[in-house]
C-alpha positions as MATLAB code, in Angstrom:
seq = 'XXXXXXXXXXXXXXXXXXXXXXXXXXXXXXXXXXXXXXXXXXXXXXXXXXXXXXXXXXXXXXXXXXXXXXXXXXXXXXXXXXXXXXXXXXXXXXXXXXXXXXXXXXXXXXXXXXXXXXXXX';
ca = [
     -92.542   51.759  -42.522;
     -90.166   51.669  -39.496;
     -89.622   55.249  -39.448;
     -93.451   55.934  -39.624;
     -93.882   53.144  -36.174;
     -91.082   55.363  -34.624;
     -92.860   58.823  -35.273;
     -96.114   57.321  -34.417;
     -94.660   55.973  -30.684;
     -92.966   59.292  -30.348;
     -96.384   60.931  -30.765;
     -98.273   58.705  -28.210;
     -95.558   58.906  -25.822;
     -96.007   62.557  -26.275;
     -99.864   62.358  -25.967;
     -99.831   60.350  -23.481;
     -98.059   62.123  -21.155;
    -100.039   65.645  -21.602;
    -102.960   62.925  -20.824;
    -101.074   62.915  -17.379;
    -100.465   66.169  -17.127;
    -104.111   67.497  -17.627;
    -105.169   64.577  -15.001;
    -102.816   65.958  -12.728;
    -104.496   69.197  -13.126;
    -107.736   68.223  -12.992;
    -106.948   66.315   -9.813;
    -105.160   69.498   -8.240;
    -108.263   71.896   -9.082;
    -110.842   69.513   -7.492;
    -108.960   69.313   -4.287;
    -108.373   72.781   -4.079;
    -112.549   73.734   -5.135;
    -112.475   70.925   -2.184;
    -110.725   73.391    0.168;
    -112.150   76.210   -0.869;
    -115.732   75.248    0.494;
    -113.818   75.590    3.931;
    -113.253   79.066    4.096;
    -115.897   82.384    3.976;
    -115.177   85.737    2.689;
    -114.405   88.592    5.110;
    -114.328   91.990    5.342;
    -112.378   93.881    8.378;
    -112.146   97.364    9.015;
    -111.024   99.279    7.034;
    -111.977   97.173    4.089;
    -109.557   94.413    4.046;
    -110.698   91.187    2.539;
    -109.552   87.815    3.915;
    -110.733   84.242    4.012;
    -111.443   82.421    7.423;
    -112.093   78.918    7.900;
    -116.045   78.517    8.753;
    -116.645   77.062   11.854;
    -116.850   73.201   12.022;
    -114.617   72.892    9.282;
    -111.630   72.573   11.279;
    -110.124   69.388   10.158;
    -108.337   69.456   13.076;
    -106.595   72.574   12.105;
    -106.695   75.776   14.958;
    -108.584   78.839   13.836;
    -107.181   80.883   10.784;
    -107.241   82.989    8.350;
    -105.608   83.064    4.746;
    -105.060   85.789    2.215;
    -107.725   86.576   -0.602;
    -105.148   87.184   -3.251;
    -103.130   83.711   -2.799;
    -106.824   82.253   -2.732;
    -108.013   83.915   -6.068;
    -104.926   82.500   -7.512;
    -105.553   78.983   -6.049;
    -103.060   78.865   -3.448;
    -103.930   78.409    0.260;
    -101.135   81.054    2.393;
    -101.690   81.775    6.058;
    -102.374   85.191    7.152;
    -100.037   85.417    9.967;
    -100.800   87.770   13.009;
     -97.748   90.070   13.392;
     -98.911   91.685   16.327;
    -101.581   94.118   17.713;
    -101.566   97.451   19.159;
    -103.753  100.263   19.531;
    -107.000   98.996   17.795;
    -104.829   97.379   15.100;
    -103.615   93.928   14.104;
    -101.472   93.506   11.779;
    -101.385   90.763    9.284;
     -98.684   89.370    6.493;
     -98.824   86.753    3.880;
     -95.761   85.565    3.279;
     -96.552   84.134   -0.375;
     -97.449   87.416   -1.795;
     -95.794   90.267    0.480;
     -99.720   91.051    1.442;
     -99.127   93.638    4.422;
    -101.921   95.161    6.252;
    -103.344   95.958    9.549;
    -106.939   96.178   10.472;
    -109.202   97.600   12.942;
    -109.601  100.889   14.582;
    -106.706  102.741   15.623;
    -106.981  103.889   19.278;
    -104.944  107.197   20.500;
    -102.896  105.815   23.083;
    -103.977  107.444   26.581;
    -101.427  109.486   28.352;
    -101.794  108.340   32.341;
    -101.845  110.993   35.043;
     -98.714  109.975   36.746;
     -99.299  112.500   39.477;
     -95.932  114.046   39.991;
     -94.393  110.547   41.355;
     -92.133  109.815   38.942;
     -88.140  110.166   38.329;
     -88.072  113.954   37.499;
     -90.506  114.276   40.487;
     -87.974  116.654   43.471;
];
């Protein structure tokens, strides 16, 4: 009889703490369906999708964007600006190695220097 108490506490013990588990799940997938409301679906030349926060849903946070594949897999990662130049930004998630740049790429102009320069006799 002892030895069927012990297996039975062993069970609930068990039980119970998957109960926790799946709570702590459940708790984690409303927050983040929470967040996700935040943030709008973009596309940016030349078909790179993103998420940006909406306007008004700040929270105090600046303007940003975060990476589509982090957020299909439930995970919130900055897109962070790298730099721009000709026509392009270029953004990086640093979760998932997402590396692209957007925009239109703009042919640098060569100035007319007018024959002032160093190699100018």
């Amino acid at each position: 009889m002892q030895e069927r108490i012990m297996t039975a506490q062993a069970a609930y013990a068990t039980l119970a703490g998957s109960v926790g588990e799946l709570e702590a799940q459940v708790r984690r997938f409303e927050t983040w369906e929470a967040e996700k409301q935040r943030y709008q679906l973009e596309e940016l030349p030349p078909g790179i999708l993103m998420y940006r926060l909406k306007a008004g849903m700040e929270n105090g946070e600046p303007p940003h964007k975060i990476c589509a594949n982090c957020y299909n897999k439930g995970i919130k990662s900055l897109l962070h600006n790298r730099g721009q130049a000709n026509g392009l930004t270029h953004w990086r998630c640093h979760s998932c190695g997402f590396d692209e740049k957007t925009g239109t790429f703009i042919t640098p102009q060569r100035g007319n220097r007018g024959g002032g320069g160093w190699m100018a006799s």
